[in-house]
Coordinates of C-alpha atoms (C1' of nucleotides) in Angstrom, one line a residue:
Chain M
M4 CA -28.7 -64.2 2.3
I5 CA -27.5 -66.6 -0.4
K6 CA -30.3 -68.4 -2.3
S7 CA -28.8 -71.6 -2.8
N8 CA -29.9 -72.0 -6.4
G9 CA -27.2 -72.8 -8.9
Q10 CA -28.8 -74.8 -11.6
A11 CA -28.3 -77.9 -9.7
R12 CA -29.2 -81.6 -10.6
K13 CA -31.4 -81.7 -13.6
R14 CA -34.0 -84.2 -14.4
P15 CA -32.2 -87.6 -14.5
A16 CA -31.4 -88.8 -18.1
A17 CA -31.3 -92.6 -18.3
R18 CA -33.6 -94.5 -15.9
V19 CA -34.0 -97.6 -18.2
T20 CA -31.5 -99.7 -16.3
V21 CA -33.6 -102.6 -15.8
R22 CA -31.1 -105.5 -15.2
P23 CA -33.2 -108.4 -13.9
G24 CA -31.4 -109.1 -10.7
R25 CA -33.5 -107.3 -8.1
P26 CA -36.8 -108.7 -6.9
K27 CA -37.7 -105.8 -4.5
R28 CA -40.4 -104.0 -6.0
P29 CA -40.6 -103.7 -9.8
P30 CA -38.7 -100.4 -10.1
A31 CA -41.7 -98.7 -11.6
A32 CA -40.4 -97.4 -14.8
D33 CA -43.4 -95.2 -15.0
T34 CA -42.9 -93.5 -11.6
E35 CA -42.5 -90.0 -13.1
Q36 CA -45.7 -90.6 -15.0
R37 CA -47.4 -91.7 -11.8
I38 CA -46.4 -88.7 -9.9
L39 CA -47.5 -86.3 -12.6
E40 CA -50.8 -87.8 -12.7
A41 CA -51.2 -87.6 -8.9
A42 CA -49.9 -84.2 -9.0
H43 CA -52.4 -83.3 -11.8
G44 CA -55.3 -84.5 -9.6
V45 CA -54.2 -82.7 -6.3
F46 CA -53.3 -79.5 -8.1
M47 CA -56.6 -79.6 -10.0
Q48 CA -58.6 -79.6 -6.9
R49 CA -56.7 -77.6 -4.6
G50 CA -54.9 -75.2 -6.9
T51 CA -51.1 -74.6 -6.8
A52 CA -51.1 -72.6 -3.6
G53 CA -53.5 -75.0 -1.7
A54 CA -51.8 -78.2 -2.8
R55 CA -49.4 -80.2 -0.5
M56 CA -46.5 -82.2 -1.8
Q57 CA -47.2 -84.8 1.1
E58 CA -50.6 -85.2 -0.4
I59 CA -49.3 -85.7 -4.0
A60 CA -46.7 -88.2 -2.7
A61 CA -49.4 -90.2 -1.0
A62 CA -51.7 -90.2 -3.9
A63 CA -48.8 -91.4 -6.1
G64 CA -47.9 -94.1 -3.6
V65 CA -44.4 -92.8 -3.0
N66 CA -42.4 -90.8 -0.5
S67 CA -42.4 -87.1 -0.9
A68 CA -38.6 -87.0 -1.5
L69 CA -39.2 -88.8 -4.8
L70 CA -41.1 -85.8 -6.0
H71 CA -38.1 -83.6 -5.5
Y72 CA -35.9 -86.2 -7.2
Y73 CA -38.0 -86.0 -10.3
F74 CA -39.2 -82.5 -10.3
R75 CA -36.7 -80.6 -8.1
S76 CA -39.2 -78.2 -6.5
K77 CA -43.0 -77.7 -6.0
A78 CA -42.8 -74.8 -8.4
R79 CA -41.5 -76.9 -11.2
L80 CA -44.0 -79.7 -10.6
S81 CA -46.9 -77.3 -10.6
E82 CA -45.5 -75.7 -13.8
A83 CA -45.4 -79.1 -15.5
V84 CA -49.0 -79.9 -14.4
F85 CA -50.2 -76.5 -15.4
R86 CA -48.8 -76.8 -19.1
R87 CA -50.2 -80.3 -19.4
A88 CA -53.5 -79.0 -18.4
A89 CA -53.5 -75.9 -20.6
S90 CA -52.5 -77.8 -23.6
Q91 CA -55.5 -80.2 -23.4
L92 CA -58.1 -78.1 -25.2
L93 CA -56.8 -74.6 -26.2
P94 CA -54.6 -75.5 -29.3
A95 CA -57.3 -77.8 -30.6
V96 CA -59.9 -75.0 -30.3
I97 CA -57.5 -72.6 -31.9
R98 CA -57.0 -74.9 -34.7
I99 CA -60.6 -75.2 -35.5
L100 CA -61.2 -71.6 -35.3
A101 CA -58.4 -70.8 -37.7
S102 CA -59.2 -73.6 -40.2
D103 CA -61.2 -73.0 -43.5
I104 CA -64.3 -74.9 -42.8
D105 CA -67.4 -72.7 -42.9
L106 CA -68.6 -70.7 -39.8
T107 CA -71.5 -72.9 -39.0
A108 CA -69.1 -76.0 -39.0
K109 CA -66.9 -74.2 -36.6
V110 CA -69.6 -73.5 -34.2
H111 CA -70.6 -77.2 -34.2
A112 CA -67.0 -78.4 -34.0
V113 CA -66.2 -76.2 -31.1
I114 CA -69.3 -77.1 -29.0
D115 CA -68.8 -80.7 -29.5
L116 CA -65.1 -80.7 -28.7
E117 CA -65.6 -78.5 -25.5
L118 CA -68.6 -80.3 -24.1
T119 CA -67.1 -83.7 -24.8
H120 CA -63.7 -83.0 -23.3
L121 CA -64.9 -81.0 -20.3
S122 CA -67.5 -83.6 -19.4
Q123 CA -64.6 -85.9 -18.7
A124 CA -62.5 -83.1 -17.0
P125 CA -64.9 -80.9 -15.4
Y126 CA -62.2 -79.2 -13.1
L127 CA -60.1 -77.9 -15.9
P128 CA -61.9 -74.6 -16.3
G129 CA -62.0 -73.8 -12.7
Y130 CA -58.3 -74.9 -12.3
L131 CA -57.2 -72.7 -15.3
I132 CA -59.2 -69.8 -14.3
S133 CA -58.0 -69.9 -10.8
E134 CA -54.3 -70.2 -11.8
L135 CA -54.5 -67.4 -14.2
T136 CA -56.3 -65.1 -11.9
H137 CA -53.6 -65.5 -9.3
D138 CA -50.8 -65.1 -11.7
P139 CA -52.1 -63.4 -14.9
D140 CA -48.7 -63.0 -16.5
R141 CA -48.5 -66.8 -17.0
A142 CA -51.2 -66.2 -19.8
R143 CA -49.0 -64.6 -22.4
H144 CA -46.2 -67.1 -21.9
L145 CA -48.6 -69.9 -22.1
V146 CA -50.2 -68.9 -25.3
T147 CA -46.7 -68.4 -26.8
E148 CA -45.6 -71.8 -25.9
L149 CA -48.8 -73.5 -27.0
T150 CA -49.0 -72.0 -30.3
G151 CA -45.3 -71.0 -31.2
L152 CA -46.6 -67.4 -31.9
V153 CA -46.6 -64.3 -29.8
P154 CA -50.3 -63.5 -28.5
E155 CA -50.8 -60.5 -31.0
E156 CA -50.0 -62.8 -33.9
V157 CA -52.3 -65.6 -32.7
G158 CA -55.1 -63.2 -32.4
R159 CA -54.5 -61.6 -35.8
R160 CA -54.6 -65.1 -37.6
V161 CA -57.6 -66.4 -35.8
L162 CA -59.5 -63.3 -35.9
G163 CA -58.7 -62.4 -39.4
S164 CA -59.8 -65.7 -40.7
L165 CA -63.1 -65.3 -38.9
R166 CA -63.6 -61.7 -39.9
A167 CA -63.4 -62.6 -43.6
Q168 CA -66.1 -65.4 -43.1
I169 CA -68.2 -63.1 -41.1
D170 CA -68.0 -60.2 -43.6
A171 CA -68.8 -62.4 -46.4
A172 CA -71.7 -63.9 -44.6
V173 CA -73.1 -60.4 -43.7
R174 CA -72.7 -59.2 -47.3
A175 CA -74.7 -62.2 -48.4
R176 CA -77.4 -61.2 -45.8
R177 CA -77.1 -64.6 -44.1
M178 CA -75.8 -63.1 -40.9
S179 CA -75.9 -59.9 -38.7
P180 CA -72.6 -58.0 -38.2
L181 CA -70.6 -59.2 -35.3
E182 CA -66.9 -58.5 -34.4
P183 CA -65.0 -61.7 -34.5
E184 CA -63.6 -61.1 -31.0
Q185 CA -67.3 -61.0 -29.8
F186 CA -68.1 -64.2 -31.8
V187 CA -65.2 -66.3 -30.2
V188 CA -65.7 -65.0 -26.7
N189 CA -69.5 -65.8 -27.0
L190 CA -68.8 -69.2 -28.2
L191 CA -66.3 -70.0 -25.4
S192 CA -68.4 -68.4 -22.8
L193 CA -71.4 -70.6 -23.5
C194 CA -69.3 -73.8 -23.6
I195 CA -66.8 -73.3 -20.8
F196 CA -68.6 -71.2 -18.1
P197 CA -71.1 -73.8 -17.0
F198 CA -68.2 -76.0 -16.0
A199 CA -66.1 -73.1 -14.5
A200 CA -69.1 -72.2 -12.3
R201 CA -70.3 -75.7 -11.8
P202 CA -70.4 -75.6 -7.9
M203 CA -72.4 -72.4 -7.9
L204 CA -74.8 -73.5 -10.7
M205 CA -75.4 -76.8 -9.0
A206 CA -76.5 -75.0 -5.9
L207 CA -78.4 -72.4 -7.8
L208 CA -80.3 -74.9 -9.8
G209 CA -80.6 -77.5 -7.1
A210 CA -78.9 -80.1 -9.2
D211 CA -76.7 -83.1 -8.0
Q212 CA -74.0 -84.6 -10.0
P213 CA -76.1 -86.6 -12.4
G214 CA -78.4 -83.7 -12.6
F215 CA -75.5 -81.7 -13.8
E216 CA -74.6 -84.2 -16.3
R217 CA -78.0 -84.2 -17.7
F218 CA -78.0 -80.5 -17.8
I219 CA -74.9 -80.6 -20.1
E220 CA -76.3 -83.2 -22.3
H221 CA -79.2 -81.0 -22.8
R222 CA -76.9 -78.1 -23.4
R223 CA -75.2 -80.0 -26.2
A224 CA -78.5 -80.5 -28.1
D225 CA -79.5 -76.9 -27.5
L226 CA -76.4 -74.8 -27.9
P227 CA -75.9 -75.1 -31.6
S228 CA -79.3 -73.8 -32.6
F229 CA -79.1 -71.1 -29.9
I230 CA -75.9 -69.6 -31.3
L231 CA -76.9 -70.1 -34.9
R232 CA -80.2 -68.2 -34.4
A233 CA -78.3 -65.5 -32.7
M234 CA -76.1 -65.2 -35.7
R235 CA -79.1 -64.9 -38.2
P236 CA -79.8 -61.4 -39.8
Chain Q
M25 CA -52.7 -84.4 20.6
I26 CA -54.8 -81.6 21.9
K27 CA -56.1 -78.7 19.4
S28 CA -56.2 -75.8 21.7
N29 CA -59.4 -74.5 20.2
G30 CA -61.9 -73.7 22.9
Q31 CA -64.2 -70.9 21.5
A32 CA -62.0 -68.2 22.8
R33 CA -62.1 -64.4 22.6
K34 CA -64.7 -63.2 20.4
R35 CA -64.9 -60.2 18.2
P36 CA -64.7 -57.2 20.6
A37 CA -67.9 -55.7 21.4
A38 CA -67.7 -51.9 22.3
R39 CA -64.9 -50.1 20.6
V40 CA -66.6 -46.7 20.6
T41 CA -64.5 -45.4 23.5
V42 CA -63.2 -42.2 22.0
R43 CA -62.4 -40.2 25.2
P44 CA -60.3 -37.3 23.9
G45 CA -57.3 -37.6 26.1
R46 CA -54.8 -39.5 23.8
P47 CA -53.1 -37.7 20.9
K48 CA -51.0 -40.7 19.6
R49 CA -52.5 -41.5 16.4
P50 CA -56.2 -41.0 15.7
P51 CA -57.2 -44.5 17.2
A52 CA -58.8 -45.0 13.9
A53 CA -62.3 -46.2 14.6
D54 CA -62.5 -47.6 11.2
T55 CA -59.7 -50.1 11.7
E56 CA -61.8 -53.1 11.2
Q57 CA -63.0 -51.7 7.9
R58 CA -59.6 -50.9 6.8
I59 CA -58.5 -54.4 7.5
L60 CA -61.4 -55.9 5.7
E61 CA -60.7 -53.8 2.6
A62 CA -57.0 -54.6 2.6
A63 CA -57.9 -58.3 3.0
H64 CA -60.4 -58.1 0.1
G65 CA -57.7 -56.8 -2.3
V66 CA -55.2 -59.5 -1.2
F67 CA -57.6 -62.4 -1.1
M68 CA -59.1 -61.2 -4.3
Q69 CA -55.8 -61.4 -6.2
R70 CA -54.0 -64.3 -4.4
G71 CA -57.0 -66.4 -3.4
T72 CA -57.4 -67.7 0.2
A73 CA -54.7 -70.1 0.1
G74 CA -52.1 -67.9 -1.5
A75 CA -52.9 -65.0 0.6
R76 CA -50.4 -64.0 3.4
M77 CA -51.7 -62.5 6.8
Q78 CA -48.5 -60.4 6.6
E79 CA -49.3 -58.9 3.3
I80 CA -52.8 -58.0 4.3
A81 CA -51.5 -56.2 7.4
A82 CA -49.0 -54.3 5.4
A83 CA -51.7 -53.1 3.0
A84 CA -54.0 -52.1 5.8
G85 CA -51.0 -50.3 7.5
V86 CA -51.1 -52.2 10.6
N87 CA -49.4 -55.1 12.4
S88 CA -50.5 -58.6 11.6
A89 CA -51.3 -59.0 15.3
L90 CA -54.4 -56.6 14.8
L91 CA -55.7 -58.9 12.2
H92 CA -56.0 -61.6 14.8
Y93 CA -57.4 -59.2 17.4
Y94 CA -60.3 -58.3 14.9
F95 CA -60.8 -61.5 13.1
R96 CA -59.2 -64.3 15.3
S97 CA -58.0 -66.4 12.4
K98 CA -57.0 -66.4 8.7
A99 CA -60.0 -68.8 8.2
R100 CA -62.5 -66.3 9.7
L101 CA -61.1 -63.3 8.0
S102 CA -61.2 -65.0 4.6
E103 CA -64.8 -66.1 5.3
A104 CA -65.8 -62.5 5.9
V105 CA -64.2 -61.4 2.7
F106 CA -65.8 -64.2 0.8
R107 CA -69.3 -63.5 1.9
R108 CA -68.9 -59.9 1.2
A109 CA -67.7 -60.6 -2.3
A110 CA -70.2 -63.1 -3.1
S111 CA -73.1 -60.8 -2.0
Q112 CA -72.0 -58.2 -4.4
L113 CA -73.9 -59.6 -7.4
L114 CA -75.7 -62.7 -6.8
P115 CA -78.7 -61.5 -4.8
A116 CA -79.5 -58.7 -7.1
V117 CA -79.4 -60.9 -10.2
I118 CA -81.7 -63.5 -8.4
R119 CA -84.0 -60.7 -7.6
I120 CA -84.1 -59.6 -11.3
L121 CA -84.7 -63.0 -12.6
A122 CA -87.5 -63.6 -10.1
S123 CA -89.2 -60.4 -10.5
D124 CA -92.3 -59.9 -12.7
I125 CA -90.9 -57.6 -15.4
D126 CA -91.0 -59.2 -19.0
L127 CA -88.3 -61.4 -20.3
T128 CA -86.7 -58.9 -22.6
A129 CA -86.4 -56.5 -19.7
K130 CA -84.8 -59.2 -17.5
V131 CA -82.2 -59.7 -20.3
H132 CA -81.4 -56.1 -20.5
A133 CA -81.3 -55.5 -16.7
V134 CA -79.0 -58.5 -15.9
I135 CA -76.6 -57.5 -18.8
D136 CA -76.4 -53.9 -17.6
L137 CA -76.0 -54.8 -13.9
E138 CA -73.4 -57.5 -14.5
L139 CA -71.2 -55.5 -17.0
T140 CA -71.5 -52.2 -15.0
H141 CA -70.5 -53.9 -11.7
L142 CA -67.9 -56.3 -13.1
S143 CA -65.9 -53.4 -14.9
Q144 CA -65.5 -52.1 -11.5
A145 CA -64.6 -55.3 -9.9
P146 CA -63.0 -57.5 -12.7
Y147 CA -61.3 -59.8 -10.3
L148 CA -64.6 -61.1 -8.8
P149 CA -65.6 -63.9 -11.0
G150 CA -62.1 -65.2 -11.1
Y151 CA -61.9 -65.1 -7.2
L152 CA -65.3 -66.8 -6.6
I153 CA -64.7 -69.5 -9.2
S154 CA -61.3 -70.1 -7.7
E155 CA -62.8 -70.4 -4.2
L156 CA -65.7 -72.5 -5.2
T157 CA -63.5 -74.8 -7.3
H158 CA -61.2 -75.6 -4.4
D159 CA -64.0 -75.9 -1.8
P160 CA -67.3 -76.8 -3.6
D161 CA -69.3 -77.3 -0.6
R162 CA -69.3 -73.7 0.3
A163 CA -71.6 -73.1 -2.6
R164 CA -74.7 -74.6 -0.9
H165 CA -74.1 -72.8 2.3
L166 CA -73.6 -69.7 0.4
V167 CA -76.8 -69.8 -1.6
T168 CA -78.7 -70.5 1.6
E169 CA -77.2 -67.6 3.4
L170 CA -77.7 -65.1 0.7
T171 CA -81.2 -66.0 -0.2
G172 CA -82.4 -67.3 3.2
L173 CA -83.7 -70.4 1.3
V174 CA -82.4 -73.8 0.4
P175 CA -81.0 -74.2 -2.9
E176 CA -83.7 -76.4 -4.2
E177 CA -86.2 -73.8 -3.2
V178 CA -84.3 -70.8 -4.8
G179 CA -84.0 -72.9 -8.0
R180 CA -87.7 -73.6 -8.0
R181 CA -88.7 -70.0 -7.5
V182 CA -86.6 -68.4 -10.0
L183 CA -86.9 -71.2 -12.6
G184 CA -90.6 -71.3 -12.1
S185 CA -91.1 -67.8 -12.8
L186 CA -88.9 -68.0 -15.9
R187 CA -90.6 -71.0 -17.2
A188 CA -94.1 -69.3 -17.1
Q189 CA -92.8 -66.5 -19.1
I190 CA -91.0 -68.6 -21.7
D191 CA -94.0 -71.0 -22.1
A192 CA -96.3 -67.9 -22.6
A193 CA -93.9 -66.4 -25.2
V194 CA -93.4 -69.7 -27.0
R195 CA -97.3 -70.3 -27.2
A196 CA -97.5 -66.8 -28.7
R197 CA -94.8 -67.7 -31.3
R198 CA -92.6 -65.0 -30.0
M199 CA -89.8 -67.3 -28.8
S200 CA -88.4 -70.7 -29.6
P201 CA -88.6 -73.2 -26.8
L202 CA -85.8 -73.2 -24.2
E203 CA -85.5 -74.6 -20.9
P204 CA -85.2 -72.0 -18.1
E205 CA -82.1 -73.5 -16.8
Q206 CA -80.4 -73.0 -20.1
F207 CA -81.6 -69.6 -20.4
V208 CA -80.2 -68.5 -17.1
V209 CA -76.9 -70.2 -17.7
N210 CA -76.6 -68.6 -21.2
L211 CA -77.2 -65.2 -19.9
L212 CA -74.7 -65.5 -17.0
S213 CA -72.0 -67.2 -19.2
L214 CA -72.2 -64.4 -21.8
C215 CA -71.8 -61.8 -19.2
I216 CA -69.5 -63.2 -16.6
F217 CA -67.1 -65.5 -18.5
P218 CA -65.1 -62.7 -20.1
F219 CA -64.1 -61.5 -16.8
A220 CA -63.4 -64.8 -15.4
A221 CA -61.1 -65.6 -18.3
R222 CA -59.9 -62.2 -18.6
P223 CA -56.0 -63.0 -18.5
M224 CA -56.4 -65.7 -21.2
L225 CA -58.6 -63.6 -23.3
M226 CA -56.4 -60.7 -23.2
A227 CA -53.3 -63.0 -24.2
L228 CA -55.5 -64.6 -27.0
L229 CA -56.8 -61.5 -28.4
G230 CA -53.7 -59.7 -27.9
A231 CA -55.5 -56.8 -25.9
D232 CA -54.0 -54.7 -23.1
Q233 CA -55.9 -53.3 -20.2
P234 CA -57.6 -50.4 -22.2
G235 CA -58.2 -52.7 -25.0
F236 CA -60.1 -55.1 -22.7
E237 CA -62.2 -52.2 -21.5
R238 CA -63.1 -51.3 -24.9
F239 CA -63.9 -54.9 -25.6
I240 CA -66.4 -54.8 -22.7
E241 CA -68.0 -51.7 -23.8
H242 CA -68.5 -53.1 -27.2
R243 CA -70.0 -56.1 -25.7
R244 CA -72.5 -54.1 -23.7
A245 CA -73.8 -52.7 -26.9
D246 CA -73.8 -56.1 -28.7
L247 CA -75.1 -58.7 -26.2
P248 CA -78.6 -57.6 -25.8
S249 CA -79.5 -58.0 -29.4
F250 CA -77.4 -61.3 -29.7
I251 CA -79.3 -62.9 -26.9
L252 CA -82.7 -61.6 -28.1
R253 CA -82.0 -62.8 -31.7
A254 CA -81.4 -66.3 -30.1
M255 CA -84.6 -66.2 -28.4
R256 CA -86.6 -65.4 -31.5
P257 CA -88.6 -68.3 -33.0
Chain N
dG20 C1' -34.6 -95.2 -7.6
dT21 C1' -36.4 -95.2 -3.3
dC22 C1' -36.6 -94.7 1.4
dT23 C1' -35.8 -92.6 6.4
dA24 C1' -34.3 -88.9 8.8
dT25 C1' -33.3 -84.1 9.4
dA26 C1' -32.4 -79.3 8.1
dT27 C1' -34.6 -74.8 7.1
dT28 C1' -37.7 -71.8 6.3
dG29 C1' -42.3 -69.6 6.1
dT30 C1' -46.5 -68.5 8.3
dG31 C1' -50.4 -68.5 11.5
dA32 C1' -51.2 -67.5 16.0
dT33 C1' -50.3 -65.9 21.0
dA34 C1' -48.3 -63.2 25.2
dG35 C1' -47.7 -59.2 27.2
dA36 C1' -45.9 -54.3 27.3
dC37 C1' -47.7 -49.8 26.4
Chain J
dG4 C1' -56.4 -50.9 20.3
dT5 C1' -51.9 -51.3 18.8
dC6 C1' -47.3 -52.7 19.0
dT7 C1' -43.0 -55.9 19.7
dA8 C1' -41.4 -60.1 20.4
dT9 C1' -41.9 -64.9 20.2
dC10 C1' -43.9 -69.7 19.9
dA11 C1' -45.2 -73.6 17.6
dC12 C1' -45.9 -76.1 13.8
dA13 C1' -46.6 -77.0 8.9
dA14 C1' -44.4 -77.6 4.6
dT15 C1' -40.6 -77.5 1.4
dA16 C1' -36.2 -79.1 0.7
dT17 C1' -31.8 -82.0 1.5
dA18 C1' -28.5 -85.6 3.1
dG19 C1' -27.3 -90.0 3.0
dA20 C1' -28.3 -95.0 3.8
dC21 C1' -29.9 -98.9 1.2

DNA sequence: GTCTATATTGTGATAGAC
DNA sequence: GTCTATCACAATATAGAC
């Protein structure tokens, strides 16, 4: 059986032809963007496998044929959404961790960035974890794309920078020994997990939506001192 | 349009008729169990929406019609798998947290239980987070079923017990103040997140499968003292 | 660029023989 | 209980008019 898949029509190049003689419906120069945003919402909630092109089209206010016109297939559309979503936070966090500000400042900066951003996009962690759980190989490609480095290299740089800081602090007796891998994972766990497990936590703690938001604000205040205490000698 | 859905044939009652006169293929008295285990594996990796009945049937070594014979529909099968998966850890953790052993012992017990169990079932957190993200309402029902209590009540009991212990420790100047909600979430975050985000972490840290396992064993040693330091005054 | 059909699978579910 | 068809429909994808 032939898989009709010669690299066919690619994403249209010039769609800036405005020529003011057609008063049908403003040809919506931003259609692609609208579709992408609608797709973002739907994929985020339902996951790639659970999402329906029809629902995305409806959310974008267009016909589902247009989705294929712009993105060729569901797989490509979901890929576009996934990259956009993944690039929202990861690069910024890596940049902080690899920078040369001091350890305490890194802790504060990461907590602040994560909690602020995730409060506005609470579905993000659940979506990313879901996608990566069901297709783990994507992770390597992803890290490579976002940083322009192979994963091993990313790890070495970030962890190397942190190890130097930790070792110095330990020698100065300002900190107890801790592998940089464990430090990073502790920090990310404490920031991200509450959002990833939000539905479960809300049920477990008996919280509603505003209750959860209060919980996060409380967390923003508590987390830095919690982590810094844990790092003391 | 009529939805042909009168509560039809329910799960067969007596399938213990062994009568030794049929040497075809041992009538496999455990077929239902085999199906459930195959389904567990497939749902775990692909998620409910991404799983295919055909793949489950193949994994169980039977025809896909048998899946419907035993479980009636994909929805029911996935529900059975979901409950089984969810009941693996949550009740035991709640029991520890609500028990009357002292706080330090609770920290040790939860860490040990989680890391030991999740090392054997590393997909579990990703699966549960994925399912609950895509269908958040399930969470409330789930907590109710597992504990026999409404969520609000569960929260009150567990958190009440913890708050008393924390308050006592704070008054004795053996601990810094901390809301019981934050305590529980910190504990669970540090244990569960590494497994939930495993693909991403492996890429980020440049680790392979055995590398990840070593990382977790290292964590088992480090986590208790990390958390206990964070709790000190 | 955008729409209305329509083609083409994929996939859950049922009927009925053994 | 288990299998071999087969149904019915949902969902992606394409053709072609405007």
